[in-house]
Amino acid sequence: MNHRNGLNPLSRTASHRRAMSRNMVTSLFRYERITTTEAKAKEVRKAAEKLITRAKIDSVHNRRIAAKFIADERILNKLFTEIGPRMKDRNGGYTRILKMGFRQGDAADTVIFELVDYKLPDASAEDEKAARKSAKKAEA
C-alpha cells in the first residue's frame, strides 16, 4: 500500500532536508525567482505555498508560525507586507515551475521556480544600475 508516502527525501538526512527547504523558501521570497532542480522545487513548493497562505492574514499568530520557518526578519516582513497582500485574491497556486533543460554536470532536470506574479526587471532599471556602477568606477 502507498499510504502517507508524500515525502521525497532527496537523498538527505532529515536535518539537512529541513535546512535546505528553509533556505530555498527564504531565497524564493527574497528574489521571487530561483533556479534549482525539479525534485527540490516540487518539494519546496509545499512549504512555500503554505507560508504564503498564512501571510494573506497578517496576525501575530501567523507571523510566529512563519518565523519558525523563516529566520531572516526582513524576508519575514516582506512576506507579510508585500507578497501576502499581492496574493490576496488567489486561492492557491502561488508558485510556478518552468522547465529549463538538463544541468551540465549530472544531467539533472533544472527549473526556474518563481512566484506567479513575478515581473522581469525593466531595461531602464538595468541602465540605471550600470550608470551608477560606471560613476562609482570614475570616482575611484
JSON list of N, CA and C in Angstrom, two decimals, residues 106-133:
[
{"chain": "A", "resi": 106, "resn": "ASP", "atom": "N", "xyz": [25.52, 16.66, -14.12]},
{"chain": "A", "resi": 106, "resn": "ASP", "atom": "CA", "xyz": [24.89, 15.39, -13.79]},
{"chain": "A", "resi": 106, "resn": "ASP", "atom": "C", "xyz": [23.57, 15.15, -14.54]},
{"chain": "A", "resi": 107, "resn": "ALA", "atom": "N", "xyz": [23.24, 16.01, -15.48]},
{"chain": "A", "resi": 107, "resn": "ALA", "atom": "CA", "xyz": [22.03, 15.89, -16.31]},
{"chain": "A", "resi": 107, "resn": "ALA", "atom": "C", "xyz": [20.75, 15.91, -15.48]},
{"chain": "A", "resi": 108, "resn": "ALA", "atom": "N", "xyz": [20.77, 16.63, -14.34]},
{"chain": "A", "resi": 108, "resn": "ALA", "atom": "CA", "xyz": [19.55, 16.78, -13.54]},
{"chain": "A", "resi": 108, "resn": "ALA", "atom": "C", "xyz": [18.62, 17.77, -14.23]},
{"chain": "A", "resi": 109, "resn": "ASP", "atom": "N", "xyz": [17.30, 17.54, -14.12]},
{"chain": "A", "resi": 109, "resn": "ASP", "atom": "CA", "xyz": [16.33, 18.47, -14.68]},
{"chain": "A", "resi": 109, "resn": "ASP", "atom": "C", "xyz": [16.40, 19.78, -13.91]},
{"chain": "A", "resi": 110, "resn": "THR", "atom": "N", "xyz": [16.71, 20.88, -14.57]},
{"chain": "A", "resi": 110, "resn": "THR", "atom": "CA", "xyz": [16.74, 22.17, -13.89]},
{"chain": "A", "resi": 110, "resn": "THR", "atom": "C", "xyz": [15.48, 22.95, -14.25]},
{"chain": "A", "resi": 111, "resn": "VAL", "atom": "N", "xyz": [15.03, 23.75, -13.30]},
{"chain": "A", "resi": 111, "resn": "VAL", "atom": "CA", "xyz": [13.80, 24.52, -13.47]},
{"chain": "A", "resi": 111, "resn": "VAL", "atom": "C", "xyz": [13.99, 25.93, -12.90]},
{"chain": "A", "resi": 112, "resn": "ILE", "atom": "N", "xyz": [13.13, 26.82, -13.33]},
{"chain": "A", "resi": 112, "resn": "ILE", "atom": "CA", "xyz": [13.02, 28.13, -12.71]},
{"chain": "A", "resi": 112, "resn": "ILE", "atom": "C", "xyz": [11.80, 28.05, -11.81]},
{"chain": "A", "resi": 113, "resn": "PHE", "atom": "N", "xyz": [12.00, 28.33, -10.54]},
{"chain": "A", "resi": 113, "resn": "PHE", "atom": "CA", "xyz": [10.94, 28.26, -9.53]},
{"chain": "A", "resi": 113, "resn": "PHE", "atom": "C", "xyz": [10.64, 29.70, -9.13]},
{"chain": "A", "resi": 114, "resn": "GLU", "atom": "N", "xyz": [9.43, 30.18, -9.42]},
{"chain": "A", "resi": 114, "resn": "GLU", "atom": "CA", "xyz": [9.13, 31.59, -9.19]},
{"chain": "A", "resi": 114, "resn": "GLU", "atom": "C", "xyz": [7.72, 31.79, -8.68]},
{"chain": "A", "resi": 115, "resn": "LEU", "atom": "N", "xyz": [7.48, 32.97, -8.13]},
{"chain": "A", "resi": 115, "resn": "LEU", "atom": "CA", "xyz": [6.13, 33.36, -7.75]},
{"chain": "A", "resi": 115, "resn": "LEU", "atom": "C", "xyz": [5.35, 33.68, -9.02]},
{"chain": "A", "resi": 116, "resn": "VAL", "atom": "N", "xyz": [4.06, 33.43, -9.00]},
{"chain": "A", "resi": 116, "resn": "VAL", "atom": "CA", "xyz": [3.25, 33.56, -10.20]},
{"chain": "A", "resi": 116, "resn": "VAL", "atom": "C", "xyz": [3.24, 34.99, -10.73]},
{"chain": "A", "resi": 117, "resn": "ASP", "atom": "N", "xyz": [3.25, 35.99, -9.85]},
{"chain": "A", "resi": 117, "resn": "ASP", "atom": "CA", "xyz": [3.16, 37.38, -10.30]},
{"chain": "A", "resi": 117, "resn": "ASP", "atom": "C", "xyz": [4.54, 38.03, -10.46]},
{"chain": "A", "resi": 118, "resn": "TYR", "atom": "N", "xyz": [5.57, 37.23, -10.67]},
{"chain": "A", "resi": 118, "resn": "TYR", "atom": "CA", "xyz": [6.94, 37.75, -10.85]},
{"chain": "A", "resi": 118, "resn": "TYR", "atom": "C", "xyz": [7.03, 38.55, -12.14]},
{"chain": "A", "resi": 119, "resn": "LYS", "atom": "N", "xyz": [7.62, 39.74, -12.04]},
{"chain": "A", "resi": 119, "resn": "LYS", "atom": "CA", "xyz": [7.83, 40.59, -13.22]},
{"chain": "A", "resi": 119, "resn": "LYS", "atom": "C", "xyz": [9.33, 40.66, -13.49]},
{"chain": "A", "resi": 120, "resn": "LEU", "atom": "N", "xyz": [9.71, 40.51, -14.75]},
{"chain": "A", "resi": 120, "resn": "LEU", "atom": "CA", "xyz": [11.12, 40.64, -15.12]},
{"chain": "A", "resi": 120, "resn": "LEU", "atom": "C", "xyz": [11.56, 42.08, -14.90]},
{"chain": "A", "resi": 121, "resn": "PRO", "atom": "N", "xyz": [12.82, 42.30, -14.50]},
{"chain": "A", "resi": 121, "resn": "PRO", "atom": "CA", "xyz": [13.31, 43.67, -14.29]},
{"chain": "A", "resi": 121, "resn": "PRO", "atom": "C", "xyz": [13.27, 44.46, -15.60]},
{"chain": "A", "resi": 122, "resn": "ASP", "atom": "N", "xyz": [12.95, 45.76, -15.49]},
{"chain": "A", "resi": 122, "resn": "ASP", "atom": "CA", "xyz": [12.90, 46.63, -16.67]},
{"chain": "A", "resi": 122, "resn": "ASP", "atom": "C", "xyz": [14.30, 46.91, -17.18]},
{"chain": "A", "resi": 123, "resn": "ALA", "atom": "N", "xyz": [14.39, 47.24, -18.46]},
{"chain": "A", "resi": 123, "resn": "ALA", "atom": "CA", "xyz": [15.67, 47.61, -19.06]},
{"chain": "A", "resi": 123, "resn": "ALA", "atom": "C", "xyz": [16.14, 48.94, -18.48]},
{"chain": "A", "resi": 124, "resn": "SER", "atom": "N", "xyz": [15.20, 49.83, -18.15]},
{"chain": "A", "resi": 124, "resn": "SER", "atom": "CA", "xyz": [15.57, 51.13, -17.59]},
{"chain": "A", "resi": 124, "resn": "SER", "atom": "C", "xyz": [16.23, 50.96, -16.22]},
{"chain": "A", "resi": 125, "resn": "ALA", "atom": "N", "xyz": [15.76, 50.01, -15.43]},
{"chain": "A", "resi": 125, "resn": "ALA", "atom": "CA", "xyz": [16.36, 49.77, -14.12]},
{"chain": "A", "resi": 125, "resn": "ALA", "atom": "C", "xyz": [17.78, 49.24, -14.28]},
{"chain": "A", "resi": 126, "resn": "GLU", "atom": "N", "xyz": [18.00, 48.40, -15.29]},
{"chain": "A", "resi": 126, "resn": "GLU", "atom": "CA", "xyz": [19.35, 47.89, -15.54]},
{"chain": "A", "resi": 126, "resn": "GLU", "atom": "C", "xyz": [20.27, 49.00, -16.01]},
{"chain": "A", "resi": 127, "resn": "ASP", "atom": "N", "xyz": [19.75, 49.93, -16.85]},
{"chain": "A", "resi": 127, "resn": "ASP", "atom": "CA", "xyz": [20.55, 51.06, -17.32]},
{"chain": "A", "resi": 127, "resn": "ASP", "atom": "C", "xyz": [20.98, 51.94, -16.15]},
{"chain": "A", "resi": 128, "resn": "GLU", "atom": "N", "xyz": [20.05, 52.18, -15.21]},
{"chain": "A", "resi": 128, "resn": "GLU", "atom": "CA", "xyz": [20.36, 52.99, -14.02]},
{"chain": "A", "resi": 128, "resn": "GLU", "atom": "C", "xyz": [21.47, 52.33, -13.22]},
{"chain": "A", "resi": 129, "resn": "LYS", "atom": "N", "xyz": [21.38, 51.02, -13.02]},
{"chain": "A", "resi": 129, "resn": "LYS", "atom": "CA", "xyz": [22.37, 50.29, -12.23]},
{"chain": "A", "resi": 129, "resn": "LYS", "atom": "C", "xyz": [23.74, 50.38, -12.91]},
{"chain": "A", "resi": 130, "resn": "ALA", "atom": "N", "xyz": [23.77, 50.23, -14.24]},
{"chain": "A", "resi": 130, "resn": "ALA", "atom": "CA", "xyz": [25.03, 50.31, -14.98]},
{"chain": "A", "resi": 130, "resn": "ALA", "atom": "C", "xyz": [25.62, 51.72, -14.89]},
{"chain": "A", "resi": 131, "resn": "ALA", "atom": "N", "xyz": [24.76, 52.75, -14.95]},
{"chain": "A", "resi": 131, "resn": "ALA", "atom": "CA", "xyz": [25.23, 54.13, -14.86]},
{"chain": "A", "resi": 131, "resn": "ALA", "atom": "C", "xyz": [25.84, 54.41, -13.49]},
{"chain": "A", "resi": 132, "resn": "ARG", "atom": "N", "xyz": [25.19, 53.92, -12.43]},
{"chain": "A", "resi": 132, "resn": "ARG", "atom": "CA", "xyz": [25.73, 54.10, -11.08]},
{"chain": "A", "resi": 132, "resn": "ARG", "atom": "C", "xyz": [27.06, 53.39, -10.92]},
{"chain": "A", "resi": 133, "resn": "LYS", "atom": "N", "xyz": [27.17, 52.19, -11.49]},
{"chain": "A", "resi": 133, "resn": "LYS", "atom": "CA", "xyz": [28.40, 51.42, -11.39]},
{"chain": "A", "resi": 133, "resn": "LYS", "atom": "C", "xyz": [29.55, 52.13, -12.10]}
]
